[in-house]
Every structure is written in C-alpha cells, then in structure tokens.
PDB file of N, CA and C in Angstrom:
ATOM      1  N   UNK A  13     -11.529  36.461 -30.657  1.00  0.00           N
ATOM      2  CA  UNK A  13     -11.357  36.037 -29.847  1.00  0.00           C
ATOM      3  C   UNK A  13     -11.135  34.815 -29.343  1.00  0.00           C
ATOM      4  N   UNK A  14      -9.955  35.005 -28.152  1.00  0.00           N
ATOM      5  CA  UNK A  14      -9.770  33.749 -28.146  1.00  0.00           C
ATOM      6  C   UNK A  14     -10.134  33.137 -27.491  1.00  0.00           C
ATOM      7  N   UNK A  15      -9.907  31.243 -27.366  1.00  0.00           N
ATOM      8  CA  UNK A  15     -11.482  29.934 -26.115  1.00  0.00           C
ATOM      9  C   UNK A  15     -10.696  30.331 -25.040  1.00  0.00           C
ATOM     10  N   UNK A  16     -11.910  30.129 -24.085  1.00  0.00           N
ATOM     11  CA  UNK A  16     -10.568  29.388 -22.599  1.00  0.00           C
ATOM     12  C   UNK A  16     -10.157  27.948 -22.716  1.00  0.00           C
ATOM     13  N   UNK A  17      -9.773  27.374 -22.742  1.00  0.00           N
ATOM     14  CA  UNK A  17      -9.293  26.043 -22.543  1.00  0.00           C
ATOM     15  C   UNK A  17     -10.041  25.611 -21.280  1.00  0.00           C
ATOM     16  N   UNK A  18     -10.375  24.039 -21.193  1.00  0.00           N
ATOM     17  CA  UNK A  18      -9.931  23.687 -19.432  1.00  0.00           C
ATOM     18  C   UNK A  18      -8.814  22.427 -19.656  1.00  0.00           C
ATOM     19  N   UNK A  19      -8.748  23.492 -18.483  1.00  0.00           N
ATOM     20  CA  UNK A  19      -7.250  22.774 -18.295  1.00  0.00           C
ATOM     21  C   UNK A  19      -7.233  21.107 -17.763  1.00  0.00           C
ATOM     22  N   UNK A  20      -6.097  20.569 -18.560  1.00  0.00           N
ATOM     23  CA  UNK A  20      -5.495  18.306 -18.456  1.00  0.00           C
ATOM     24  C   UNK A  20      -6.142  18.385 -16.727  1.00  0.00           C
ATOM     25  N   UNK A  21      -7.121  17.964 -17.134  1.00  0.00           N
ATOM     26  CA  UNK A  21      -6.590  17.314 -15.004  1.00  0.00           C
ATOM     27  C   UNK A  21      -5.085  16.442 -14.475  1.00  0.00           C
ATOM     28  N   UNK A  22      -4.938  16.072 -14.123  1.00  0.00           N
ATOM     29  CA  UNK A  22      -3.972  15.218 -13.318  1.00  0.00           C
ATOM     30  C   UNK A  22      -3.892  13.719 -13.833  1.00  0.00           C
ATOM     31  N   UNK A  23      -2.721  13.275 -14.612  1.00  0.00           N
ATOM     32  CA  UNK A  23      -3.245  11.547 -13.461  1.00  0.00           C
ATOM     33  C   UNK A  23      -3.342  11.723 -12.924  1.00  0.00           C
ATOM     34  N   UNK A  24      -4.416   9.894 -12.729  1.00  0.00           N
ATOM     35  CA  UNK A  24      -5.133   9.609 -12.040  1.00  0.00           C
ATOM     36  C   UNK A  24      -3.887   8.906 -10.478  1.00  0.00           C
ATOM     37  N   UNK A  25      -3.707   8.471  -9.533  1.00  0.00           N
ATOM     38  CA  UNK A  25      -2.732   8.474  -8.987  1.00  0.00           C
ATOM     39  C   UNK A  25      -2.140   6.871  -8.641  1.00  0.00           C
ATOM     40  N   UNK A  26      -1.237   6.470  -8.957  1.00  0.00           N
ATOM     41  CA  UNK A  26      -0.785   5.284  -9.002  1.00  0.00           C
ATOM     42  C   UNK A  26       0.222   4.443  -7.636  1.00  0.00           C
ATOM     43  N   UNK A  27      -1.188   4.584  -7.031  1.00  0.00           N
ATOM     44  CA  UNK A  27      -0.301   4.164  -5.947  1.00  0.00           C
ATOM     45  C   UNK A  27       1.108   2.571  -5.585  1.00  0.00           C
ATOM     46  N   UNK A  28       2.017   3.583  -4.445  1.00  0.00           N
ATOM     47  CA  UNK A  28       3.276   2.660  -4.854  1.00  0.00           C
ATOM     48  C   UNK A  28       4.275   2.086  -3.477  1.00  0.00           C
ATOM     49  N   UNK A  29       4.366   1.423  -3.636  1.00  0.00           N
ATOM     50  CA  UNK A  29       5.116   2.059  -1.629  1.00  0.00           C
ATOM     51  C   UNK A  29       5.511   2.865  -0.897  1.00  0.00           C
ATOM     52  N   UNK A  30       6.185   3.937  -2.456  1.00  0.00           N
ATOM     53  CA  UNK A  30       7.227   5.496  -2.009  1.00  0.00           C
ATOM     54  C   UNK A  30       5.269   6.240  -1.648  1.00  0.00           C
ATOM     55  N   UNK A  31       4.329   5.966  -1.410  1.00  0.00           N
ATOM     56  CA  UNK A  31       3.474   7.025  -1.674  1.00  0.00           C
ATOM     57  C   UNK A  31       2.719   6.208   0.016  1.00  0.00           C
ATOM     58  N   UNK A  32       2.535   4.802  -0.522  1.00  0.00           N
ATOM     59  CA  UNK A  32       2.075   4.428   1.018  1.00  0.00           C
ATOM     60  C   UNK A  32       2.311   4.954   2.770  1.00  0.00           C
ATOM     61  N   UNK A  33       3.817   5.164   2.262  1.00  0.00           N
ATOM     62  CA  UNK A  33       4.850   4.898   3.451  1.00  0.00           C
ATOM     63  C   UNK A  33       5.391   7.205   3.376  1.00  0.00           C
ATOM     64  N   UNK A  34       5.037   7.569   2.220  1.00  0.00           N
ATOM     65  CA  UNK A  34       5.513   9.577   2.900  1.00  0.00           C
ATOM     66  C   UNK A  34       5.096   9.997   3.872  1.00  0.00           C
ATOM     67  N   UNK A  35       5.289  10.498   4.651  1.00  0.00           N
ATOM     68  CA  UNK A  35       4.026  11.682   5.863  1.00  0.00           C
ATOM     69  C   UNK A  35       3.167  12.143   4.710  1.00  0.00           C
ATOM     70  N   UNK A  36       3.641  12.698   4.050  1.00  0.00           N
ATOM     71  CA  UNK A  36       2.634  13.909   3.453  1.00  0.00           C
ATOM     72  C   UNK A  36       1.849  13.073   2.473  1.00  0.00           C
ATOM     73  N   UNK A  37       1.807  12.313   2.929  1.00  0.00           N
ATOM     74  CA  UNK A  37      -0.116  11.117   1.788  1.00  0.00           C
ATOM     75  C   UNK A  37      -1.212  11.510   2.629  1.00  0.00           C
ATOM     76  N   UNK A  38      -1.475  11.768   1.765  1.00  0.00           N
ATOM     77  CA  UNK A  38      -3.508  12.491   2.986  1.00  0.00           C
ATOM     78  C   UNK A  38      -3.581  11.271   3.545  1.00  0.00           C
ATOM     79  N   UNK A  39      -3.948  11.791   4.615  1.00  0.00           N
ATOM     80  CA  UNK A  39      -5.055  10.346   5.352  1.00  0.00           C
ATOM     81  C   UNK A  39      -5.931  10.062   4.574  1.00  0.00           C
ATOM     82  N   UNK A  40      -7.042  10.445   3.322  1.00  0.00           N
ATOM     83  CA  UNK A  40      -8.008  10.284   2.907  1.00  0.00           C
ATOM     84  C   UNK A  40      -7.088   9.146   1.813  1.00  0.00           C
ATOM     85  N   UNK A  41      -5.681   9.577   1.235  1.00  0.00           N
ATOM     86  CA  UNK A  41      -5.668   9.066  -0.214  1.00  0.00           C
ATOM     87  C   UNK A  41      -4.842   7.318   0.203  1.00  0.00           C
ATOM     88  N   UNK A  42      -4.532   6.986   1.498  1.00  0.00           N
ATOM     89  CA  UNK A  42      -3.827   6.471   2.790  1.00  0.00           C
ATOM     90  C   UNK A  42      -5.407   5.060   2.661  1.00  0.00           C
ATOM     91  N   UNK A  43      -5.986   6.277   2.812  1.00  0.00           N
ATOM     92  CA  UNK A  43      -7.214   5.056   3.394  1.00  0.00           C
ATOM     93  C   UNK A  43      -8.067   4.387   2.175  1.00  0.00           C
ATOM     94  N   UNK A  44      -8.316   5.420   1.465  1.00  0.00           N
ATOM     95  CA  UNK A  44      -7.545   4.187  -0.444  1.00  0.00           C
ATOM     96  C   UNK A  44      -7.578   3.079  -0.193  1.00  0.00           C
ATOM     97  N   UNK A  45      -5.791   3.546  -0.451  1.00  0.00           N
ATOM     98  CA  UNK A  45      -4.760   2.737  -1.339  1.00  0.00           C
ATOM     99  C   UNK A  45      -4.854   1.811  -0.187  1.00  0.00           C
ATOM    100  N   UNK A  46      -5.997   1.745   1.829  1.00  0.00           N
ATOM    101  CA  UNK A  46      -5.670   0.325   2.302  1.00  0.00           C
ATOM    102  C   UNK A  46      -6.663  -1.019   2.255  1.00  0.00           C
ATOM    103  N   UNK A  47      -7.255   0.258   1.014  1.00  0.00           N
ATOM    104  CA  UNK A  47      -9.744  -0.489   0.426  1.00  0.00           C
ATOM    105  C   UNK A  47      -8.907  -1.165  -0.588  1.00  0.00           C
ATOM    106  N   UNK A  48      -8.319  -0.614  -1.449  1.00  0.00           N
ATOM    107  CA  UNK A  48      -8.161  -1.381  -3.492  1.00  0.00           C
ATOM    108  C   UNK A  48      -6.881  -1.622  -2.984  1.00  0.00           C
ATOM    109  N   UNK A  49      -5.765  -1.127  -2.808  1.00  0.00           N
ATOM    110  CA  UNK A  49      -4.240  -2.465  -3.162  1.00  0.00           C
ATOM    111  C   UNK A  49      -4.351  -3.217  -1.580  1.00  0.00           C
ATOM    112  N   UNK A  50      -4.752  -3.705  -1.078  1.00  0.00           N
ATOM    113  CA  UNK A  50      -3.801  -4.941   0.036  1.00  0.00           C
ATOM    114  C   UNK A  50      -2.342  -5.093   0.560  1.00  0.00           C
ATOM    115  N   UNK A  51      -2.007  -4.868  -0.997  1.00  0.00           N
ATOM    116  CA  UNK A  51      -0.541  -5.519  -0.933  1.00  0.00           C
ATOM    117  C   UNK A  51       0.180  -4.156  -0.651  1.00  0.00           C
ATOM    118  N   UNK A  52       0.010  -2.723  -0.548  1.00  0.00           N
ATOM    119  CA  UNK A  52       0.294  -1.556   0.466  1.00  0.00           C
ATOM    120  C   UNK A  52      -0.029  -1.578   1.358  1.00  0.00           C
ATOM    121  N   UNK A  53      -0.907  -1.563   2.028  1.00  0.00           N
ATOM    122  CA  UNK A  53      -0.944  -1.801   3.913  1.00  0.00           C
ATOM    123  C   UNK A  53      -0.224  -2.394   3.981  1.00  0.00           C
ATOM    124  N   UNK A  54       0.982  -2.868   4.757  1.00  0.00           N
ATOM    125  CA  UNK A  54       1.642  -3.658   5.821  1.00  0.00           C
ATOM    126  C   UNK A  54       2.655  -1.847   4.950  1.00  0.00           C
ATOM    127  N   UNK A  55       2.674  -0.880   4.088  1.00  0.00           N
ATOM    128  CA  UNK A  55       3.700   0.274   3.828  1.00  0.00           C
ATOM    129  C   UNK A  55       2.536   1.008   4.531  1.00  0.00           C
ATOM    130  N   UNK A  56       1.840   1.170   4.379  1.00  0.00           N
ATOM    131  CA  UNK A  56       1.044   2.217   5.150  1.00  0.00           C
ATOM    132  C   UNK A  56       0.967   2.315   6.522  1.00  0.00           C
ATOM    133  N   UNK A  57       1.069   0.879   7.431  1.00  0.00           N
ATOM    134  CA  UNK A  57       1.796   0.655   8.861  1.00  0.00           C
ATOM    135  C   UNK A  57       2.699   1.743   8.941  1.00  0.00           C
ATOM    136  N   UNK A  58       3.534   1.645   8.173  1.00  0.00           N
ATOM    137  CA  UNK A  58       4.826   2.311   8.311  1.00  0.00           C
ATOM    138  C   UNK A  58       4.867   3.985   8.061  1.00  0.00           C
ATOM    139  N   UNK A  59       3.638   4.754   8.237  1.00  0.00           N
ATOM    140  CA  UNK A  59       3.848   5.634   7.218  1.00  0.00           C
ATOM    141  C   UNK A  59       2.694   6.288   8.822  1.00  0.00           C
ATOM    142  N   UNK A  60       4.156   7.647   9.192  1.00  0.00           N
ATOM    143  CA  UNK A  60       3.078   7.986  10.594  1.00  0.00           C
ATOM    144  C   UNK A  60       1.623   8.721  10.839  1.00  0.00           C
ATOM    145  N   UNK A  61       1.365   8.792   9.423  1.00  0.00           N
ATOM    146  CA  UNK A  61       0.278   9.911   9.026  1.00  0.00           C
ATOM    147  C   UNK A  61      -1.292   9.167   9.567  1.00  0.00           C
ATOM    148  N   UNK A  62      -0.499   7.494   9.792  1.00  0.00           N
ATOM    149  CA  UNK A  62      -1.580   6.094   9.878  1.00  0.00           C
ATOM    150  C   UNK A  62      -1.985   6.409  10.893  1.00  0.00           C
ATOM    151  N   UNK A  63      -3.366   6.939  10.608  1.00  0.00           N
ATOM    152  CA  UNK A  63      -3.913   6.781  12.487  1.00  0.00           C
ATOM    153  C   UNK A  63      -4.742   6.108  13.396  1.00  0.00           C
ATOM    154  N   UNK A  64      -5.025   5.414  14.721  1.00  0.00           N
ATOM    155  CA  UNK A  64      -5.507   4.224  14.726  1.00  0.00           C
ATOM    156  C   UNK A  64      -6.608   3.450  14.468  1.00  0.00           C
ATOM    157  N   UNK A  65      -7.523   4.208  13.670  1.00  0.00           N
ATOM    158  CA  UNK A  65      -8.978   3.659  13.080  1.00  0.00           C
ATOM    159  C   UNK A  65      -8.648   2.913  11.770  1.00  0.00           C
ATOM    160  N   UNK A  66      -6.801   3.485  11.182  1.00  0.00           N
ATOM    161  CA  UNK A  66      -6.387   2.942   9.701  1.00  0.00           C
ATOM    162  C   UNK A  66      -6.029   1.916  10.336  1.00  0.00           C
ATOM    163  N   UNK A  67      -5.482   1.739  11.529  1.00  0.00           N
ATOM    164  CA  UNK A  67      -4.911   0.941  11.590  1.00  0.00           C
ATOM    165  C   UNK A  67      -5.528   0.146  11.421  1.00  0.00           C
ATOM    166  N   UNK A  68      -6.346  -0.114  12.703  1.00  0.00           N
ATOM    167  CA  UNK A  68      -7.578  -1.442  13.011  1.00  0.00           C
ATOM    168  C   UNK A  68      -7.663  -2.137  11.599  1.00  0.00           C
ATOM    169  N   UNK A  69      -8.042  -0.345  10.733  1.00  0.00           N
ATOM    170  CA  UNK A  69      -8.941  -1.271  10.168  1.00  0.00           C
ATOM    171  C   UNK A  69      -8.373  -2.740   8.672  1.00  0.00           C
ATOM    172  N   UNK A  70      -6.441  -1.899   8.939  1.00  0.00           N
ATOM    173  CA  UNK A  70      -4.870  -2.556   8.374  1.00  0.00           C
ATOM    174  C   UNK A  70      -5.679  -3.607   8.869  1.00  0.00           C
ATOM    175  N   UNK A  71      -5.063  -4.079  10.230  1.00  0.00           N
ATOM    176  CA  UNK A  71      -4.935  -5.365  11.063  1.00  0.00           C
ATOM    177  C   UNK A  71      -6.301  -6.428  10.592  1.00  0.00           C
ATOM    178  N   UNK A  72      -7.397  -5.543  11.048  1.00  0.00           N
ATOM    179  CA  UNK A  72      -8.823  -6.633  10.567  1.00  0.00           C
ATOM    180  C   UNK A  72      -8.942  -7.460   8.827  1.00  0.00           C
ATOM    181  N   UNK A  73      -7.846  -6.330   7.687  1.00  0.00           N
ATOM    182  CA  UNK A  73      -9.199  -7.278   6.425  1.00  0.00           C
ATOM    183  C   UNK A  73      -7.405  -7.801   6.144  1.00  0.00           C
ATOM    184  N   UNK A  74      -5.780  -7.372   7.195  1.00  0.00           N
ATOM    185  CA  UNK A  74      -5.011  -8.161   7.010  1.00  0.00           C
ATOM    186  C   UNK A  74      -4.671  -7.435   5.071  1.00  0.00           C
ATOM    187  N   UNK A  75      -3.828  -8.937   5.005  1.00  0.00           N
ATOM    188  CA  UNK A  75      -3.234  -8.273   3.443  1.00  0.00           C
ATOM    189  C   UNK A  75      -0.957  -9.431   3.639  1.00  0.00           C
ATOM    190  N   UNK A  76      -0.869  -8.510   2.223  1.00  0.00           N
ATOM    191  CA  UNK A  76       0.860  -8.883   2.369  1.00  0.00           C
ATOM    192  C   UNK A  76       2.083  -8.989   3.818  1.00  0.00           C
ATOM    193  N   UNK A  77       2.319  -9.907   4.624  1.00  0.00           N
ATOM    194  CA  UNK A  77       3.043  -9.428   5.461  1.00  0.00           C
ATOM    195  C   UNK A  77       2.412  -7.986   6.521  1.00  0.00           C
ATOM    196  N   UNK A  78       1.102  -7.626   6.656  1.00  0.00           N
ATOM    197  CA  UNK A  78       0.585  -6.696   6.956  1.00  0.00           C
ATOM    198  C   UNK A  78       1.061  -7.587   8.996  1.00  0.00           C
ATOM    199  N   UNK A  79       1.040  -8.718   9.585  1.00  0.00           N
ATOM    200  CA  UNK A  79       1.255  -8.602  10.614  1.00  0.00           C
ATOM    201  C   UNK A  79       2.130  -8.729  10.502  1.00  0.00           C
ATOM    202  N   UNK A  80       3.550  -8.416  10.472  1.00  0.00           N
ATOM    203  CA  UNK A  80       4.837  -8.089  10.808  1.00  0.00           C
ATOM    204  C   UNK A  80       4.890  -7.737  10.827  1.00  0.00           C
ATOM    205  N   UNK A  81       4.931  -6.063  10.189  1.00  0.00           N
ATOM    206  CA  UNK A  81       5.019  -4.778   9.932  1.00  0.00           C
ATOM    207  C   UNK A  81       3.552  -4.444  10.935  1.00  0.00           C
ATOM    208  N   UNK A  82       3.132  -4.809  11.513  1.00  0.00           N
ATOM    209  CA  UNK A  82       2.396  -4.617  12.990  1.00  0.00           C
ATOM    210  C   UNK A  82       3.081  -4.593  14.169  1.00  0.00           C
ATOM    211  N   UNK A  83       3.771  -5.807  13.974  1.00  0.00           N
ATOM    212  CA  UNK A  83       4.877  -6.573  14.794  1.00  0.00           C
ATOM    213  C   UNK A  83       5.720  -5.803  15.719  1.00  0.00           C
ATOM    214  N   UNK A  84       6.082  -5.228  14.343  1.00  0.00           N
ATOM    215  CA  UNK A  84       7.403  -4.394  14.443  1.00  0.00           C
ATOM    216  C   UNK A  84       6.792  -2.710  14.704  1.00  0.00           C
ATOM    217  N   UNK A  85       6.093  -2.376  14.169  1.00  0.00           N
ATOM    218  CA  UNK A  85       5.570  -1.010  15.080  1.00  0.00           C
ATOM    219  C   UNK A  85       5.012  -1.041  16.390  1.00  0.00           C
ATOM    220  N   UNK A  86       4.570  -1.266  17.125  1.00  0.00           N
ATOM    221  CA  UNK A  86       4.120  -2.437  18.169  1.00  0.00           C
ATOM    222  C   UNK A  86       5.324  -2.337  18.801  1.00  0.00           C
ATOM    223  N   UNK A  87       6.272  -3.401  18.501  1.00  0.00           N
ATOM    224  CA  UNK A  87       7.531  -3.487  19.275  1.00  0.00           C
ATOM    225  C   UNK A  87       8.290  -2.084  19.153  1.00  0.00           C
ATOM    226  N   UNK A  88       8.005  -1.195  18.715  1.00  0.00           N
ATOM    227  CA  UNK A  88       8.922   0.276  18.212  1.00  0.00           C
ATOM    228  C   UNK A  88       8.619   1.193  19.599  1.00  0.00           C
ATOM    229  N   UNK A  89       7.187   1.235  19.946  1.00  0.00           N
ATOM    230  CA  UNK A  89       6.916   1.675  20.575  1.00  0.00           C
ATOM    231  C   UNK A  89       6.384   1.054  22.366  1.00  0.00           C
ATOM    232  N   UNK A  90       6.768  -0.279  22.169  1.00  0.00           N
ATOM    233  CA  UNK A  90       7.975  -0.832  23.854  1.00  0.00           C
ATOM    234  C   UNK A  90       8.835   0.341  24.366  1.00  0.00           C
TER     235      UNK A  90
END
C-alpha cells in the first residue's frame, strides 16, 4: 500500500516592486509588504488595489520616495 505524502508548501513570498504594484496582488499581501518592506511602499502607491486605509498608512509611515509617489498619484487624480 502506498502512503500519501504531504505536498511541499510553496516557497515564501519574496516581495519585489513587480509584486507590490501588480493589480492581482491581494490587499492582505500589500499590507504585509507595507509593514515589513518600507523600500517597496512607493510601488504599492501605484497599485490600483491599494485602498485609502493602506495609502494613509504608507503616507504616515513614509519610506524611500513615498512622498513623491503620493504626489504623482494625487496629481493624476486632479
């Protein structure tokens, strides 16, 4: 009789700018990236799934080039 083996879990997510701004990245993942990878916050600003709460968090926390990214986003909405 053959024993069932557990499937190997996928490797942990390696956050990148592409993941941070990809429209199919879940909001929960964006929050995790925003909390743990300040260098990627500017890329989250460009993500259409980033809601107002997440953008406010990013604005308050700051990070490299966050202010400029938010300025560009706000200018595009005007």
